[in-house]
PDB file of C-alpha atoms in Angstrom:
ATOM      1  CA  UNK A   1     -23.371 -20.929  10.916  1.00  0.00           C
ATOM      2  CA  UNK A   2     -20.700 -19.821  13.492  1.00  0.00           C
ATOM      3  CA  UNK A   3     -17.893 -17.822  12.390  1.00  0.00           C
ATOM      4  CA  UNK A   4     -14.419 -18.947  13.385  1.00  0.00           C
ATOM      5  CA  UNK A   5     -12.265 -16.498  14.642  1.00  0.00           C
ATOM      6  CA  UNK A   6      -8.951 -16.671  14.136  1.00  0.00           C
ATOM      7  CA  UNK A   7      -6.950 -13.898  15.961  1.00  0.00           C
ATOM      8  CA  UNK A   8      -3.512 -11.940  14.710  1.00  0.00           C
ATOM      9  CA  UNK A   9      -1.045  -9.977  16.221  1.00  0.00           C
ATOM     10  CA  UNK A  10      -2.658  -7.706  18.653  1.00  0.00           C
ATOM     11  CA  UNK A  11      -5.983  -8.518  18.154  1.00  0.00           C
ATOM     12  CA  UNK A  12      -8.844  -8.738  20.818  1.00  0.00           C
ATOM     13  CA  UNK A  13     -12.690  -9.648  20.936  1.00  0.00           C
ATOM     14  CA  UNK A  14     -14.057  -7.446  23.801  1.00  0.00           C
ATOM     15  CA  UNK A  15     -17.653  -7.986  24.658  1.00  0.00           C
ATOM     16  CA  UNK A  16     -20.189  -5.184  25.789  1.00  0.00           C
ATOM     17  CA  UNK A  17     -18.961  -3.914  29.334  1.00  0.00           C
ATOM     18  CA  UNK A  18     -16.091  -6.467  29.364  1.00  0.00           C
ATOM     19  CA  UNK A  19     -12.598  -4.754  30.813  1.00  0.00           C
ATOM     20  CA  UNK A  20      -9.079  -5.654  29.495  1.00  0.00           C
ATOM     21  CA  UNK A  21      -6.142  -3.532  29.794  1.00  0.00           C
ATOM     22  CA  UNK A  22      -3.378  -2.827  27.295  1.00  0.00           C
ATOM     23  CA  UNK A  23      -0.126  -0.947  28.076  1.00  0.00           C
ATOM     24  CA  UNK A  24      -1.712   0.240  31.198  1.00  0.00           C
ATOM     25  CA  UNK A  25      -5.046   1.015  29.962  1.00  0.00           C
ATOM     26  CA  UNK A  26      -8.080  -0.094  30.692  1.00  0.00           C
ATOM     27  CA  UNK A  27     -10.359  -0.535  27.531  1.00  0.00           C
ATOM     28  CA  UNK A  28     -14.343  -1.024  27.558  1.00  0.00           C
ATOM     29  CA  UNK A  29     -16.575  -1.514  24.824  1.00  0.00           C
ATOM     30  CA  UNK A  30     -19.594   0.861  25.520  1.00  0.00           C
ATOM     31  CA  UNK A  31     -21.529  -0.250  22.611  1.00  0.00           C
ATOM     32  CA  UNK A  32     -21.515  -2.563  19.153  1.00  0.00           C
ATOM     33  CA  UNK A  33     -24.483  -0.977  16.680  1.00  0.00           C
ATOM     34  CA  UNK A  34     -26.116  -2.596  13.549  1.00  0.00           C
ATOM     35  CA  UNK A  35     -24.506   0.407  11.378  1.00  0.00           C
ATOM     36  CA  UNK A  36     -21.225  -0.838  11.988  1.00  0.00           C
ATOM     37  CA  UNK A  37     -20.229   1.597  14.703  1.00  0.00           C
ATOM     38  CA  UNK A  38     -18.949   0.364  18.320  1.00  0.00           C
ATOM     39  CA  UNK A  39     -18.590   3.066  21.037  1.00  0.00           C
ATOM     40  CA  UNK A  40     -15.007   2.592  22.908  1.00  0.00           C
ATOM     41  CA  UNK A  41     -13.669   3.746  26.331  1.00  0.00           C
ATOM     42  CA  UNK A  42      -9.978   4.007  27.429  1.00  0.00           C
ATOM     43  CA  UNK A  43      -9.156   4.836  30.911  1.00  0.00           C
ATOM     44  CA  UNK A  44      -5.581   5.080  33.064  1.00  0.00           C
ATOM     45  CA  UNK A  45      -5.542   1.855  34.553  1.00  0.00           C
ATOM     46  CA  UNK A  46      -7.955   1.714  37.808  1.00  0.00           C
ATOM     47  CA  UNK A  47      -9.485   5.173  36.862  1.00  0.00           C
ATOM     48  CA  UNK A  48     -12.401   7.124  35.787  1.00  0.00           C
ATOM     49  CA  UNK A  49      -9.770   8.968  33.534  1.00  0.00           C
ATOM     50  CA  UNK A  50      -9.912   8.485  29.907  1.00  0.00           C
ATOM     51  CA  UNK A  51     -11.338   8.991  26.485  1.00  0.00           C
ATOM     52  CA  UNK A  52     -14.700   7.705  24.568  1.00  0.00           C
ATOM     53  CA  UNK A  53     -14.682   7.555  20.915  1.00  0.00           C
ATOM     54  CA  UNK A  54     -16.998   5.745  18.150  1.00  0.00           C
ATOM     55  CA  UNK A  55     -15.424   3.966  15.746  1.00  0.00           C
ATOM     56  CA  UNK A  56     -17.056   2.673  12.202  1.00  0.00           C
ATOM     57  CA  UNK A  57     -16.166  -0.588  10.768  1.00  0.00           C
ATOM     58  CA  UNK A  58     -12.558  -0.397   8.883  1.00  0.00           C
ATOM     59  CA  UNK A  59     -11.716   2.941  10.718  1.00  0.00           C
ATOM     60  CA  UNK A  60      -8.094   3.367  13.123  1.00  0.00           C
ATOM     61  CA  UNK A  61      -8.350   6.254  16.043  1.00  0.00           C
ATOM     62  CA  UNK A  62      -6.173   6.479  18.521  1.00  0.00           C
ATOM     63  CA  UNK A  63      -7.901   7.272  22.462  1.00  0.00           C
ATOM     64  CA  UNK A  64      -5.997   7.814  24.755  1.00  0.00           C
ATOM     65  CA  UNK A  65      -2.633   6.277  23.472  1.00  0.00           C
ATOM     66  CA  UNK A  66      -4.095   3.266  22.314  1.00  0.00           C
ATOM     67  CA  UNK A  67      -4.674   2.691  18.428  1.00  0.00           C
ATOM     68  CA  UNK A  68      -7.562   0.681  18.097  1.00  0.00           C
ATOM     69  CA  UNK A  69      -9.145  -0.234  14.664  1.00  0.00           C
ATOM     70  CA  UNK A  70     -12.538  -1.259  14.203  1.00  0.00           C
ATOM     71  CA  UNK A  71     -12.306  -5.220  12.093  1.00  0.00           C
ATOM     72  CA  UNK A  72     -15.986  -6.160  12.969  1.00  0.00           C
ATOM     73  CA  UNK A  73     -18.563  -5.876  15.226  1.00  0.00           C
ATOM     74  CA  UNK A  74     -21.183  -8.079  16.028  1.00  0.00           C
ATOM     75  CA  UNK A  75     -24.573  -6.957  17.810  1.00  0.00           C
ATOM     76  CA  UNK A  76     -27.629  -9.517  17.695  1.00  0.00           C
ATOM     77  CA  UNK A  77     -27.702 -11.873  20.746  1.00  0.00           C
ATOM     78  CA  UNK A  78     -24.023 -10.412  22.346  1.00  0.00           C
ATOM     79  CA  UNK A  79     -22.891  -7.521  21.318  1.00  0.00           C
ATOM     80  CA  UNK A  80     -18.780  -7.453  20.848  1.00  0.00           C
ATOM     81  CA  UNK A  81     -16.045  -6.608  18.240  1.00  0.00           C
ATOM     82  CA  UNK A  82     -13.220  -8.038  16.708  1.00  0.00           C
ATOM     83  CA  UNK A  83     -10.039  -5.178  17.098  1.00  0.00           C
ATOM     84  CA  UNK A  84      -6.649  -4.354  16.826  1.00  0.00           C
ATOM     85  CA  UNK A  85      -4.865  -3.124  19.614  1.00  0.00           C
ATOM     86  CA  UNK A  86      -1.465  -1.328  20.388  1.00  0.00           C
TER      87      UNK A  86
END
């Protein structure tokens, strides 16, 4: 069965390696794990500058000025996560 998605306020799926930037930031999702961890990058827009942090499933951190919270992540044929960011 295929979940539906239904996104809020602020809310993004970013797939593995996938780029989208955010109040000048460029975000990446490094990795999505079967423990419920994701890896997450935040650069200055159109750097190499930035920030990588792992996240677990439930948990807020802020990198580099961007709070990003960790809703779900998916990892079995795509890898990619369901977050929050502002």
């Amino acid at each position: 069965k295929i979940e539906e998605l239904v996104l809020g306020e602020n809310e993004y799926i970013l797939r593995k390696n996938e780029k989208i930037t955010i109040n000048g930031k460029d975000i990446v999702l490094e990795q999505s794990r079967t423990n419920g961890y994701i890896q997450v990058s935040v650069y200055n827009k159109g750097t190499v500058i930035g920030d990588t942090e792992d996240i677990s499933r439930g948990e807020t951190v802020e990198i580099n000025g961007i709070t990003i919270t960790n809703l779900k992540n998916y990892y079995k044929v795509e890898q990619y996560a369901w977050l929050t960011m502002k």
